[in-house]
Amino acid sequence: MKTPSYTWICHKCSAANPPNSATCECCGFPAMATGKQIQAEKPNLGNDRPAVHMFTSSDIFLFFPEIIPAAILAVWSPFWAIQLLLESHFLAALTLLCGVGASGYAFYSGVRSKQKYLAYIGVLGMLLSAGLALQLSQHVVAT
Ligand SMILES: [Zn+2]
């Protein structure tokens, strides 16, 4: 079998292999693979990945209908906070920013680590923070 006289990269697993090695040290894939062989391996690579990394927004949407108001809130809350500050509702603005910020982080961590409950707590936290901020802004009389 022909072997490369240079350091080569495996077509299947992308491992670097020393010169004159006929097969990949990592996965055993031949160095001089034909185009057909490489093509045959590509779909396998594609199938491996989703199992590991697929936890996408569509997955989240199935579980949490609350994510829609939470997402709107995440975008809208800075503007609302500025408005609250202008109306001297400092406590409400602070509650809103801290609550949405912390909840947003919890949601992000939950998605990253695939912990759906943490993500859900993040979503609920955002809605609760907004509700609390709304209460605070209505109870404090601006002078
Ligand atoms: Zn390999």
mmCIF file with all atom_site columns, C-alpha atoms and ligand atoms in Angstrom:
data_model
loop_
_atom_site.group_PDB
_atom_site.id
_atom_site.type_symbol
_atom_site.label_atom_id
_atom_site.label_alt_id
_atom_site.label_comp_id
_atom_site.label_asym_id
_atom_site.label_entity_id
_atom_site.label_seq_id
_atom_site.pdbx_PDB_ins_code
_atom_site.Cartn_x
_atom_site.Cartn_y
_atom_site.Cartn_z
_atom_site.occupancy
_atom_site.B_iso_or_equiv
_atom_site.pdbx_formal_charge
_atom_site.auth_seq_id
_atom_site.auth_comp_id
_atom_site.auth_asym_id
_atom_site.auth_atom_id
_atom_site.pdbx_PDB_model_num
ATOM   1   C  CA . MET A 1 1   ? 0.000   0.000  0.000  1.00 0.00 ? 1   MET A CA 1
ATOM   2   C  CA . LYS A 1 2   ? 1.214   3.495  -0.842 1.00 0.00 ? 2   LYS A CA 1
ATOM   3   C  CA . THR A 1 3   ? 1.966   5.717  2.148  1.00 0.00 ? 3   THR A CA 1
ATOM   4   C  CA . PRO A 1 4   ? 2.377   9.494  2.280  1.00 0.00 ? 4   PRO A CA 1
ATOM   5   C  CA . SER A 1 5   ? 5.945   10.755 2.764  1.00 0.00 ? 5   SER A CA 1
ATOM   6   C  CA . TYR A 1 6   ? 4.660   13.742 4.691  1.00 0.00 ? 6   TYR A CA 1
ATOM   7   C  CA . THR A 1 7   ? 2.695   14.365 7.873  1.00 0.00 ? 7   THR A CA 1
ATOM   8   C  CA . TRP A 1 8   ? -0.933  13.953 6.832  1.00 0.00 ? 8   TRP A CA 1
ATOM   9   C  CA . ILE A 1 9   ? -4.347  14.781 8.229  1.00 0.00 ? 9   ILE A CA 1
ATOM   10  C  CA . CYS A 1 10  ? -6.924  12.014 8.504  1.00 0.00 ? 10  CYS A CA 1
ATOM   11  C  CA . HIS A 1 11  ? -9.978  12.553 6.262  1.00 0.00 ? 11  HIS A CA 1
ATOM   12  C  CA . LYS A 1 12  ? -12.252 10.941 8.835  1.00 0.00 ? 12  LYS A CA 1
ATOM   13  C  CA . CYS A 1 13  ? -11.188 12.223 12.244 1.00 0.00 ? 13  CYS A CA 1
ATOM   14  C  CA . SER A 1 14  ? -8.798  15.076 11.310 1.00 0.00 ? 14  SER A CA 1
ATOM   15  C  CA . ALA A 1 15  ? -5.959  13.631 13.415 1.00 0.00 ? 15  ALA A CA 1
ATOM   16  C  CA . ALA A 1 16  ? -2.383  14.419 12.317 1.00 0.00 ? 16  ALA A CA 1
ATOM   17  C  CA . ASN A 1 17  ? -0.413  11.318 11.354 1.00 0.00 ? 17  ASN A CA 1
ATOM   18  C  CA . PRO A 1 18  ? 3.348   10.819 10.859 1.00 0.00 ? 18  PRO A CA 1
ATOM   19  C  CA . PRO A 1 19  ? 4.839   10.236 7.378  1.00 0.00 ? 19  PRO A CA 1
ATOM   20  C  CA . ASN A 1 20  ? 4.852   6.660  6.029  1.00 0.00 ? 20  ASN A CA 1
ATOM   21  C  CA . SER A 1 21  ? 1.908   5.505  8.104  1.00 0.00 ? 21  SER A CA 1
ATOM   22  C  CA . ALA A 1 22  ? -0.678  3.728  5.962  1.00 0.00 ? 22  ALA A CA 1
ATOM   23  C  CA . THR A 1 23  ? -3.613  4.186  8.306  1.00 0.00 ? 23  THR A CA 1
ATOM   24  C  CA . CYS A 1 24  ? -4.727  6.769  10.847 1.00 0.00 ? 24  CYS A CA 1
ATOM   25  C  CA . GLU A 1 25  ? -3.286  6.171  14.315 1.00 0.00 ? 25  GLU A CA 1
ATOM   26  C  CA . CYS A 1 26  ? -6.482  7.484  15.809 1.00 0.00 ? 26  CYS A CA 1
ATOM   27  C  CA . CYS A 1 27  ? -9.281  5.756  13.875 1.00 0.00 ? 27  CYS A CA 1
ATOM   28  C  CA . GLY A 1 28  ? -7.597  3.403  11.389 1.00 0.00 ? 28  GLY A CA 1
ATOM   29  C  CA . PHE A 1 29  ? -8.894  5.188  8.275  1.00 0.00 ? 29  PHE A CA 1
ATOM   30  C  CA . PRO A 1 30  ? -6.521  4.684  5.298  1.00 0.00 ? 30  PRO A CA 1
ATOM   31  C  CA . ALA A 1 31  ? -4.145  7.512  4.418  1.00 0.00 ? 31  ALA A CA 1
ATOM   32  C  CA . MET A 1 32  ? -4.639  7.054  0.669  1.00 0.00 ? 32  MET A CA 1
ATOM   33  C  CA . ALA A 1 33  ? -8.395  6.855  0.795  1.00 0.00 ? 33  ALA A CA 1
ATOM   34  C  CA . THR A 1 34  ? -10.299 7.189  -2.439 1.00 0.00 ? 34  THR A CA 1
ATOM   35  C  CA . GLY A 1 35  ? -12.831 9.912  -2.925 1.00 0.00 ? 35  GLY A CA 1
ATOM   36  C  CA . LYS A 1 36  ? -15.591 7.327  -2.547 1.00 0.00 ? 36  LYS A CA 1
ATOM   37  C  CA . GLN A 1 37  ? -14.247 6.120  0.789  1.00 0.00 ? 37  GLN A CA 1
ATOM   38  C  CA . ILE A 1 38  ? -14.041 9.684  2.086  1.00 0.00 ? 38  ILE A CA 1
ATOM   39  C  CA . GLN A 1 39  ? -17.563 10.436 0.916  1.00 0.00 ? 39  GLN A CA 1
ATOM   40  C  CA . ALA A 1 40  ? -18.782 7.257  2.638  1.00 0.00 ? 40  ALA A CA 1
ATOM   41  C  CA . GLU A 1 41  ? -17.328 8.486  5.914  1.00 0.00 ? 41  GLU A CA 1
ATOM   42  C  CA . LYS A 1 42  ? -18.673 12.020 5.710  1.00 0.00 ? 42  LYS A CA 1
ATOM   43  C  CA . PRO A 1 43  ? -22.334 11.135 6.482  1.00 0.00 ? 43  PRO A CA 1
ATOM   44  C  CA . ASN A 1 44  ? -21.160 9.247  9.573  1.00 0.00 ? 44  ASN A CA 1
ATOM   45  C  CA . LEU A 1 45  ? -19.422 12.353 10.795 1.00 0.00 ? 45  LEU A CA 1
ATOM   46  C  CA . GLY A 1 46  ? -22.598 14.293 10.178 1.00 0.00 ? 46  GLY A CA 1
ATOM   47  C  CA . ASN A 1 47  ? -24.665 11.782 12.139 1.00 0.00 ? 47  ASN A CA 1
ATOM   48  C  CA . ASP A 1 48  ? -22.274 11.739 15.076 1.00 0.00 ? 48  ASP A CA 1
ATOM   49  C  CA . ARG A 1 49  ? -22.383 15.448 15.653 1.00 0.00 ? 49  ARG A CA 1
ATOM   50  C  CA . PRO A 1 50  ? -26.070 16.124 16.243 1.00 0.00 ? 50  PRO A CA 1
ATOM   51  C  CA . ALA A 1 51  ? -26.230 13.465 18.961 1.00 0.00 ? 51  ALA A CA 1
ATOM   52  C  CA . VAL A 1 52  ? -23.574 15.349 20.904 1.00 0.00 ? 52  VAL A CA 1
ATOM   53  C  CA . HIS A 1 53  ? -24.257 18.978 20.128 1.00 0.00 ? 53  HIS A CA 1
ATOM   54  C  CA . MET A 1 54  ? -27.871 19.235 19.073 1.00 0.00 ? 54  MET A CA 1
ATOM   55  C  CA . PHE A 1 55  ? -29.750 20.997 21.790 1.00 0.00 ? 55  PHE A CA 1
ATOM   56  C  CA . THR A 1 56  ? -31.039 23.865 19.793 1.00 0.00 ? 56  THR A CA 1
ATOM   57  C  CA . SER A 1 57  ? -33.586 26.591 20.125 1.00 0.00 ? 57  SER A CA 1
ATOM   58  C  CA . SER A 1 58  ? -36.220 24.392 18.487 1.00 0.00 ? 58  SER A CA 1
ATOM   59  C  CA . ASP A 1 59  ? -35.786 21.893 21.322 1.00 0.00 ? 59  ASP A CA 1
ATOM   60  C  CA . ILE A 1 60  ? -36.227 24.668 23.877 1.00 0.00 ? 60  ILE A CA 1
ATOM   61  C  CA . PHE A 1 61  ? -39.321 25.996 22.122 1.00 0.00 ? 61  PHE A CA 1
ATOM   62  C  CA . LEU A 1 62  ? -41.023 22.617 22.439 1.00 0.00 ? 62  LEU A CA 1
ATOM   63  C  CA . PHE A 1 63  ? -40.577 22.643 26.182 1.00 0.00 ? 63  PHE A CA 1
ATOM   64  C  CA . PHE A 1 64  ? -41.144 26.248 27.130 1.00 0.00 ? 64  PHE A CA 1
ATOM   65  C  CA . PRO A 1 65  ? -43.900 28.357 25.629 1.00 0.00 ? 65  PRO A CA 1
ATOM   66  C  CA . GLU A 1 66  ? -42.877 30.946 28.239 1.00 0.00 ? 66  GLU A CA 1
ATOM   67  C  CA . ILE A 1 67  ? -39.655 31.495 26.320 1.00 0.00 ? 67  ILE A CA 1
ATOM   68  C  CA . ILE A 1 68  ? -41.446 33.801 23.881 1.00 0.00 ? 68  ILE A CA 1
ATOM   69  C  CA . PRO A 1 69  ? -42.397 36.540 26.390 1.00 0.00 ? 69  PRO A CA 1
ATOM   70  C  CA . ALA A 1 70  ? -39.042 35.961 28.121 1.00 0.00 ? 70  ALA A CA 1
ATOM   71  C  CA . ALA A 1 71  ? -37.160 36.554 24.873 1.00 0.00 ? 71  ALA A CA 1
ATOM   72  C  CA . ILE A 1 72  ? -39.152 39.721 24.199 1.00 0.00 ? 72  ILE A CA 1
ATOM   73  C  CA . LEU A 1 73  ? -38.470 40.792 27.771 1.00 0.00 ? 73  LEU A CA 1
ATOM   74  C  CA . ALA A 1 74  ? -34.732 40.193 27.431 1.00 0.00 ? 74  ALA A CA 1
ATOM   75  C  CA . VAL A 1 75  ? -34.624 42.558 24.455 1.00 0.00 ? 75  VAL A CA 1
ATOM   76  C  CA . TRP A 1 76  ? -37.036 45.089 25.890 1.00 0.00 ? 76  TRP A CA 1
ATOM   77  C  CA . SER A 1 77  ? -35.839 45.233 29.526 1.00 0.00 ? 77  SER A CA 1
ATOM   78  C  CA . PRO A 1 78  ? -32.906 47.668 29.000 1.00 0.00 ? 78  PRO A CA 1
ATOM   79  C  CA . PHE A 1 79  ? -35.286 50.212 27.433 1.00 0.00 ? 79  PHE A CA 1
ATOM   80  C  CA . TRP A 1 80  ? -37.827 49.656 30.161 1.00 0.00 ? 80  TRP A CA 1
ATOM   81  C  CA . ALA A 1 81  ? -35.097 50.060 32.801 1.00 0.00 ? 81  ALA A CA 1
ATOM   82  C  CA . ILE A 1 82  ? -34.064 53.404 31.284 1.00 0.00 ? 82  ILE A CA 1
ATOM   83  C  CA . GLN A 1 83  ? -37.670 54.527 31.296 1.00 0.00 ? 83  GLN A CA 1
ATOM   84  C  CA . LEU A 1 84  ? -38.009 53.469 34.958 1.00 0.00 ? 84  LEU A CA 1
ATOM   85  C  CA . LEU A 1 85  ? -34.848 55.399 35.837 1.00 0.00 ? 85  LEU A CA 1
ATOM   86  C  CA . LEU A 1 86  ? -36.173 58.507 34.095 1.00 0.00 ? 86  LEU A CA 1
ATOM   87  C  CA . GLU A 1 87  ? -39.334 58.176 36.183 1.00 0.00 ? 87  GLU A CA 1
ATOM   88  C  CA . SER A 1 88  ? -37.197 57.817 39.349 1.00 0.00 ? 88  SER A CA 1
ATOM   89  C  CA . HIS A 1 89  ? -38.170 54.196 39.968 1.00 0.00 ? 89  HIS A CA 1
ATOM   90  C  CA . PHE A 1 90  ? -34.628 53.233 40.880 1.00 0.00 ? 90  PHE A CA 1
ATOM   91  C  CA . LEU A 1 91  ? -35.540 50.097 42.840 1.00 0.00 ? 91  LEU A CA 1
ATOM   92  C  CA . ALA A 1 92  ? -37.773 48.829 40.028 1.00 0.00 ? 92  ALA A CA 1
ATOM   93  C  CA . ALA A 1 93  ? -35.050 49.489 37.431 1.00 0.00 ? 93  ALA A CA 1
ATOM   94  C  CA . LEU A 1 94  ? -32.468 47.700 39.591 1.00 0.00 ? 94  LEU A CA 1
ATOM   95  C  CA . THR A 1 95  ? -34.780 44.732 40.181 1.00 0.00 ? 95  THR A CA 1
ATOM   96  C  CA . LEU A 1 96  ? -35.493 44.496 36.478 1.00 0.00 ? 96  LEU A CA 1
ATOM   97  C  CA . LEU A 1 97  ? -31.848 44.659 35.369 1.00 0.00 ? 97  LEU A CA 1
ATOM   98  C  CA . CYS A 1 98  ? -30.501 42.309 38.048 1.00 0.00 ? 98  CYS A CA 1
ATOM   99  C  CA . GLY A 1 99  ? -33.400 39.874 37.741 1.00 0.00 ? 99  GLY A CA 1
ATOM   100 C  CA . VAL A 1 100 ? -33.377 39.673 33.967 1.00 0.00 ? 100 VAL A CA 1
ATOM   101 C  CA . GLY A 1 101 ? -29.567 39.616 33.888 1.00 0.00 ? 101 GLY A CA 1
ATOM   102 C  CA . ALA A 1 102 ? -29.247 36.782 36.416 1.00 0.00 ? 102 ALA A CA 1
ATOM   103 C  CA . SER A 1 103 ? -32.138 34.842 34.882 1.00 0.00 ? 103 SER A CA 1
ATOM   104 C  CA . GLY A 1 104 ? -30.730 35.310 31.403 1.00 0.00 ? 104 GLY A CA 1
ATOM   105 C  CA . TYR A 1 105 ? -27.437 33.913 32.625 1.00 0.00 ? 105 TYR A CA 1
ATOM   106 C  CA . ALA A 1 106 ? -29.188 30.946 34.264 1.00 0.00 ? 106 ALA A CA 1
ATOM   107 C  CA . PHE A 1 107 ? -31.037 30.284 31.015 1.00 0.00 ? 107 PHE A CA 1
ATOM   108 C  CA . TYR A 1 108 ? -27.833 30.512 28.971 1.00 0.00 ? 108 TYR A CA 1
ATOM   109 C  CA . SER A 1 109 ? -25.979 28.175 31.365 1.00 0.00 ? 109 SER A CA 1
ATOM   110 C  CA . GLY A 1 110 ? -28.895 25.756 31.288 1.00 0.00 ? 110 GLY A CA 1
ATOM   111 C  CA . VAL A 1 111 ? -28.864 25.623 27.508 1.00 0.00 ? 111 VAL A CA 1
ATOM   112 C  CA . ARG A 1 112 ? -25.090 25.270 27.385 1.00 0.00 ? 112 ARG A CA 1
ATOM   113 C  CA . SER A 1 113 ? -25.001 22.420 29.908 1.00 0.00 ? 113 SER A CA 1
ATOM   114 C  CA . LYS A 1 114 ? -28.245 20.874 28.583 1.00 0.00 ? 114 LYS A CA 1
ATOM   115 C  CA . GLN A 1 115 ? -29.950 21.267 31.958 1.00 0.00 ? 115 GLN A CA 1
ATOM   116 C  CA . LYS A 1 116 ? -33.516 22.001 30.979 1.00 0.00 ? 116 LYS A CA 1
ATOM   117 C  CA . TYR A 1 117 ? -34.627 22.787 34.531 1.00 0.00 ? 117 TYR A CA 1
ATOM   118 C  CA . LEU A 1 118 ? -31.953 25.456 34.914 1.00 0.00 ? 118 LEU A CA 1
ATOM   119 C  CA . ALA A 1 119 ? -32.997 26.947 31.575 1.00 0.00 ? 119 ALA A CA 1
ATOM   120 C  CA . TYR A 1 120 ? -36.625 26.873 32.697 1.00 0.00 ? 120 TYR A CA 1
ATOM   121 C  CA . ILE A 1 121 ? -35.784 28.559 36.005 1.00 0.00 ? 121 ILE A CA 1
ATOM   122 C  CA . GLY A 1 122 ? -34.040 31.251 33.967 1.00 0.00 ? 122 GLY A CA 1
ATOM   123 C  CA . VAL A 1 123 ? -37.158 31.814 31.867 1.00 0.00 ? 123 VAL A CA 1
ATOM   124 C  CA . LEU A 1 124 ? -39.424 31.952 34.931 1.00 0.00 ? 124 LEU A CA 1
ATOM   125 C  CA . GLY A 1 125 ? -36.942 34.236 36.698 1.00 0.00 ? 125 GLY A CA 1
ATOM   126 C  CA . MET A 1 126 ? -37.145 36.743 33.870 1.00 0.00 ? 126 MET A CA 1
ATOM   127 C  CA . LEU A 1 127 ? -40.941 36.836 33.985 1.00 0.00 ? 127 LEU A CA 1
ATOM   128 C  CA . LEU A 1 128 ? -40.967 37.121 37.789 1.00 0.00 ? 128 LEU A CA 1
ATOM   129 C  CA . SER A 1 129 ? -38.395 39.935 37.754 1.00 0.00 ? 129 SER A CA 1
ATOM   130 C  CA . ALA A 1 130 ? -40.493 41.840 35.251 1.00 0.00 ? 130 ALA A CA 1
ATOM   131 C  CA . GLY A 1 131 ? -43.603 41.326 37.363 1.00 0.00 ? 131 GLY A CA 1
ATOM   132 C  CA . LEU A 1 132 ? -41.780 42.507 40.492 1.00 0.00 ? 132 LEU A CA 1
ATOM   133 C  CA . ALA A 1 133 ? -40.375 45.541 38.685 1.00 0.00 ? 133 ALA A CA 1
ATOM   134 C  CA . LEU A 1 134 ? -43.880 46.389 37.472 1.00 0.00 ? 134 LEU A CA 1
ATOM   135 C  CA . GLN A 1 135 ? -45.231 46.143 41.034 1.00 0.00 ? 135 GLN A CA 1
ATOM   136 C  CA . LEU A 1 136 ? -42.416 48.319 42.394 1.00 0.00 ? 136 LEU A CA 1
ATOM   137 C  CA . SER A 1 137 ? -42.870 50.965 39.736 1.00 0.00 ? 137 SER A CA 1
ATOM   138 C  CA . GLN A 1 138 ? -46.581 51.216 40.506 1.00 0.00 ? 138 GLN A CA 1
ATOM   139 C  CA . HIS A 1 139 ? -46.233 51.347 44.284 1.00 0.00 ? 139 HIS A CA 1
ATOM   140 C  CA . VAL A 1 140 ? -43.518 53.983 44.457 1.00 0.00 ? 140 VAL A CA 1
ATOM   141 C  CA . VAL A 1 141 ? -45.002 57.411 43.892 1.00 0.00 ? 141 VAL A CA 1
ATOM   142 C  CA . ALA A 1 142 ? -42.628 59.559 41.914 1.00 0.00 ? 142 ALA A CA 1
ATOM   143 C  CA . THR A 1 143 ? -42.463 63.091 43.206 1.00 0.00 ? 143 THR A CA 1
HETATM 144 ZN ZN . ZN  B 2 .   ? -8.490  9.179  11.770 1.00 0.00 ? 1   ZN  B ZN 1
#
